Amino acid sequence: MDGLRVVPAWRHGQERLYVCLPDGRNIAWYDRDAARVNLLGEDREDEVLRALGPFITGPVTVGPPPVPTPAELARLALHPDDDLAPNRPGEALLVALDRDPGPARRLRADPRRRALEAEQTVGDALDRLDGAGWHTLHSVPLPGGDRVHHLLIGPGGLFALHTLYARKQRVTVADPLVTLGRRDPYPLLRRVRSDAARASYALTAEVRPVLALVGPAKLSLPSPPREVRVLTDTDLEPLSRQGGVLKPADVESLHAMARDRNTWARV
């Protein structure tokens, strides 16, 4: 069949190559991560594989699309406005800066831009864990204007991460106080624990709090904080090595629940 087109697209953070008829209808798609070609009609298999030939890099499975799991069905039922999965790291800050960029010239850098850099740095590191059975949601809104900067869900459990820009500064954590450079200490760990507690309530599952520091020159921990794990942006990978807490089906179910904006409306 002549005229088949291959169109790349991103869906739920993963790249897919769609095979389309001249009128725009999809008849197949190639999922690189799963090494699978999903056919909507077996009679066109040869033409589809010829069209995808330049893009396939190894052995692939060919067949009809897999039957969706209950978690996938719940995700597909979400209204796009209620789906938090497309949120970018720092989504709320990106929207705020787009609406109000602030003055072009100012004596001090806009603190929102430093906070955005921190969330993007940590968010990018967490997104790289997706291939190991983990999912990350960014900028999860909470009532009252608060939000969980990043929610990590995977075999090792659930983690609510709060990011802090600390580039080239000394950070001292003395529960519940956090001292950044020469600034006055403030009880940031109370906020970190509160966000995790609200997430636990919303998801009816234990969510552990994490403070993620971006670029500190030195980190001082006189004693381990109660319940809160303190990590730097270059030390997040160990989170993905934990396992034995959640089964794959539980991970998918919690992810489907967490990505629904309505889950967070009353916490």
PDB file of N, CA, C and O in Angstrom, residues 83-111:
ATOM      1  N   ASP A  83      -5.838  15.610  34.239  1.00  0.00           N
ATOM      2  CA  ASP A  83      -4.690  14.704  34.180  1.00  0.00           C
ATOM      3  C   ASP A  83      -3.412  15.480  34.501  1.00  0.00           C
ATOM      4  O   ASP A  83      -3.013  16.389  33.766  1.00  0.00           O
ATOM      5  N   LEU A  84      -2.755  15.114  35.618  1.00  0.00           N
ATOM      6  CA  LEU A  84      -1.544  15.811  36.042  1.00  0.00           C
ATOM      7  C   LEU A  84      -0.280  15.247  35.397  1.00  0.00           C
ATOM      8  O   LEU A  84       0.788  15.846  35.530  1.00  0.00           O
ATOM      9  N   ALA A  85      -0.387  14.098  34.713  1.00  0.00           N
ATOM     10  CA  ALA A  85       0.808  13.467  34.159  1.00  0.00           C
ATOM     11  C   ALA A  85       1.577  14.364  33.178  1.00  0.00           C
ATOM     12  O   ALA A  85       2.808  14.320  33.145  1.00  0.00           O
ATOM     13  N   PRO A  86       0.891  15.179  32.345  1.00  0.00           N
ATOM     14  CA  PRO A  86       1.661  16.033  31.420  1.00  0.00           C
ATOM     15  C   PRO A  86       2.396  17.196  32.087  1.00  0.00           C
ATOM     16  O   PRO A  86       3.156  17.897  31.414  1.00  0.00           O
ATOM     17  N   ASN A  87       2.166  17.427  33.379  1.00  0.00           N
ATOM     18  CA  ASN A  87       2.836  18.552  34.046  1.00  0.00           C
ATOM     19  C   ASN A  87       4.351  18.458  33.888  1.00  0.00           C
ATOM     20  O   ASN A  87       4.952  17.408  34.132  1.00  0.00           O
ATOM     21  N   ARG A  88       4.955  19.560  33.508  1.00  0.00           N
ATOM     22  CA  ARG A  88       6.403  19.646  33.445  1.00  0.00           C
ATOM     23  C   ARG A  88       6.971  19.945  34.831  1.00  0.00           C
ATOM     24  O   ARG A  88       6.269  20.489  35.692  1.00  0.00           O
ATOM     25  N   PRO A  89       8.239  19.609  35.082  1.00  0.00           N
ATOM     26  CA  PRO A  89       8.846  20.043  36.346  1.00  0.00           C
ATOM     27  C   PRO A  89       8.736  21.564  36.491  1.00  0.00           C
ATOM     28  O   PRO A  89       9.077  22.307  35.577  1.00  0.00           O
ATOM     29  N   GLY A  90       8.207  21.999  37.641  1.00  0.00           N
ATOM     30  CA  GLY A  90       8.024  23.432  37.855  1.00  0.00           C
ATOM     31  C   GLY A  90       6.854  24.004  37.093  1.00  0.00           C
ATOM     32  O   GLY A  90       6.824  25.210  36.825  1.00  0.00           O
ATOM     33  N   GLU A  91       5.871  23.188  36.753  1.00  0.00           N
ATOM     34  CA  GLU A  91       4.740  23.633  35.934  1.00  0.00           C
ATOM     35  C   GLU A  91       4.087  24.888  36.503  1.00  0.00           C
ATOM     36  O   GLU A  91       3.809  25.848  35.781  1.00  0.00           O
ATOM     37  N   ALA A  92       3.816  24.908  37.797  1.00  0.00           N
ATOM     38  CA  ALA A  92       3.143  26.059  38.400  1.00  0.00           C
ATOM     39  C   ALA A  92       3.987  27.318  38.279  1.00  0.00           C
ATOM     40  O   ALA A  92       3.457  28.417  38.038  1.00  0.00           O
ATOM     41  N   LEU A  93       5.304  27.198  38.435  1.00  0.00           N
ATOM     42  CA  LEU A  93       6.184  28.356  38.305  1.00  0.00           C
ATOM     43  C   LEU A  93       6.267  28.821  36.854  1.00  0.00           C
ATOM     44  O   LEU A  93       6.321  30.028  36.582  1.00  0.00           O
ATOM     45  N   LEU A  94       6.275  27.884  35.922  1.00  0.00           N
ATOM     46  CA  LEU A  94       6.293  28.256  34.507  1.00  0.00           C
ATOM     47  C   LEU A  94       5.048  29.055  34.143  1.00  0.00           C
ATOM     48  O   LEU A  94       5.134  30.078  33.431  1.00  0.00           O
ATOM     49  N   VAL A  95       3.901  28.629  34.641  1.00  0.00           N
ATOM     50  CA  VAL A  95       2.661  29.354  34.374  1.00  0.00           C
ATOM     51  C   VAL A  95       2.701  30.734  35.017  1.00  0.00           C
ATOM     52  O   VAL A  95       2.315  31.744  34.400  1.00  0.00           O
ATOM     53  N   ALA A  96       3.182  30.804  36.270  1.00  0.00           N
ATOM     54  CA  ALA A  96       3.236  32.084  36.970  1.00  0.00           C
ATOM     55  C   ALA A  96       4.172  33.068  36.273  1.00  0.00           C
ATOM     56  O   ALA A  96       3.858  34.260  36.138  1.00  0.00           O
ATOM     57  N   LEU A  97       5.323  32.577  35.828  1.00  0.00           N
ATOM     58  CA  LEU A  97       6.275  33.460  35.146  1.00  0.00           C
ATOM     59  C   LEU A  97       5.758  33.889  33.776  1.00  0.00           C
ATOM     60  O   LEU A  97       6.063  34.995  33.313  1.00  0.00           O
ATOM     61  N   ASP A  98       4.991  33.029  33.137  1.00  0.00           N
ATOM     62  CA  ASP A  98       4.410  33.394  31.849  1.00  0.00           C
ATOM     63  C   ASP A  98       3.369  34.497  32.021  1.00  0.00           C
ATOM     64  O   ASP A  98       3.288  35.420  31.205  1.00  0.00           O
ATOM     65  N   ARG A  99       2.592  34.415  33.095  1.00  0.00           N
ATOM     66  CA  ARG A  99       1.571  35.428  33.355  1.00  0.00           C
ATOM     67  C   ARG A  99       2.177  36.735  33.855  1.00  0.00           C
ATOM     68  O   ARG A  99       1.719  37.823  33.520  1.00  0.00           O
ATOM     69  N   ASP A 100       3.215  36.631  34.667  1.00  0.00           N
ATOM     70  CA  ASP A 100       3.838  37.817  35.259  1.00  0.00           C
ATOM     71  C   ASP A 100       5.353  37.642  35.260  1.00  0.00           C
ATOM     72  O   ASP A 100       5.938  37.170  36.240  1.00  0.00           O
ATOM     73  N   PRO A 101       6.020  37.990  34.147  1.00  0.00           N
ATOM     74  CA  PRO A 101       7.472  37.793  34.064  1.00  0.00           C
ATOM     75  C   PRO A 101       8.262  38.656  35.038  1.00  0.00           C
ATOM     76  O   PRO A 101       9.428  38.379  35.291  1.00  0.00           O
ATOM     77  N   GLY A 102       7.637  39.721  35.578  1.00  0.00           N
ATOM     78  CA  GLY A 102       8.361  40.641  36.434  1.00  0.00           C
ATOM     79  C   GLY A 102       9.122  41.663  35.628  1.00  0.00           C
ATOM     80  O   GLY A 102       9.197  41.579  34.395  1.00  0.00           O
ATOM     81  N   PRO A 103       9.700  42.660  36.278  1.00  0.00           N
ATOM     82  CA  PRO A 103      10.429  43.713  35.557  1.00  0.00           C
ATOM     83  C   PRO A 103      11.643  43.160  34.828  1.00  0.00           C
ATOM     84  O   PRO A 103      12.277  42.200  35.275  1.00  0.00           O
ATOM     85  N   ALA A 104      11.939  43.765  33.693  1.00  0.00           N
ATOM     86  CA  ALA A 104      13.072  43.304  32.881  1.00  0.00           C
ATOM     87  C   ALA A 104      14.396  43.499  33.607  1.00  0.00           C
ATOM     88  O   ALA A 104      15.318  42.712  33.460  1.00  0.00           O
ATOM     89  N   ARG A 105      14.495  44.559  34.389  1.00  0.00           N
ATOM     90  CA  ARG A 105      15.728  44.830  35.126  1.00  0.00           C
ATOM     91  C   ARG A 105      15.403  44.917  36.616  1.00  0.00           C
ATOM     92  O   ARG A 105      14.474  45.595  37.032  1.00  0.00           O
ATOM     93  N   ARG A 106      16.143  44.192  37.388  1.00  0.00           N
ATOM     94  CA  ARG A 106      15.957  44.239  38.832  1.00  0.00           C
ATOM     95  C   ARG A 106      17.305  43.987  39.489  1.00  0.00           C
ATOM     96  O   ARG A 106      18.196  43.358  38.927  1.00  0.00           O
ATOM     97  N   LEU A 107      17.458  44.514  40.707  1.00  0.00           N
ATOM     98  CA  LEU A 107      18.741  44.404  41.396  1.00  0.00           C
ATOM     99  C   LEU A 107      19.075  42.961  41.748  1.00  0.00           C
ATOM    100  O   LEU A 107      20.231  42.551  41.702  1.00  0.00           O
ATOM    101  N   ARG A 108      18.060  42.193  42.120  1.00  0.00           N
ATOM    102  CA  ARG A 108      18.276  40.801  42.494  1.00  0.00           C
ATOM    103  C   ARG A 108      17.497  39.881  41.561  1.00  0.00           C
ATOM    104  O   ARG A 108      16.440  40.242  41.059  1.00  0.00           O
ATOM    105  N   ALA A 109      18.048  38.702  41.362  1.00  0.00           N
ATOM    106  CA  ALA A 109      17.380  37.729  40.487  1.00  0.00           C
ATOM    107  C   ALA A 109      16.023  37.349  41.074  1.00  0.00           C
ATOM    108  O   ALA A 109      15.855  37.280  42.296  1.00  0.00           O
ATOM    109  N   ASP A 110      15.061  37.146  40.203  1.00  0.00           N
ATOM    110  CA  ASP A 110      13.727  36.732  40.625  1.00  0.00           C
ATOM    111  C   ASP A 110      13.830  35.370  41.318  1.00  0.00           C
ATOM    112  O   ASP A 110      14.277  34.391  40.704  1.00  0.00           O
ATOM    113  N   PRO A 111      13.451  35.268  42.602  1.00  0.00           N
ATOM    114  CA  PRO A 111      13.567  33.976  43.303  1.00  0.00           C
ATOM    115  C   PRO A 111      12.755  32.873  42.655  1.00  0.00           C
ATOM    116  O   PRO A 111      13.073  31.694  42.817  1.00  0.00           O
TER     117      PRO A 111
END
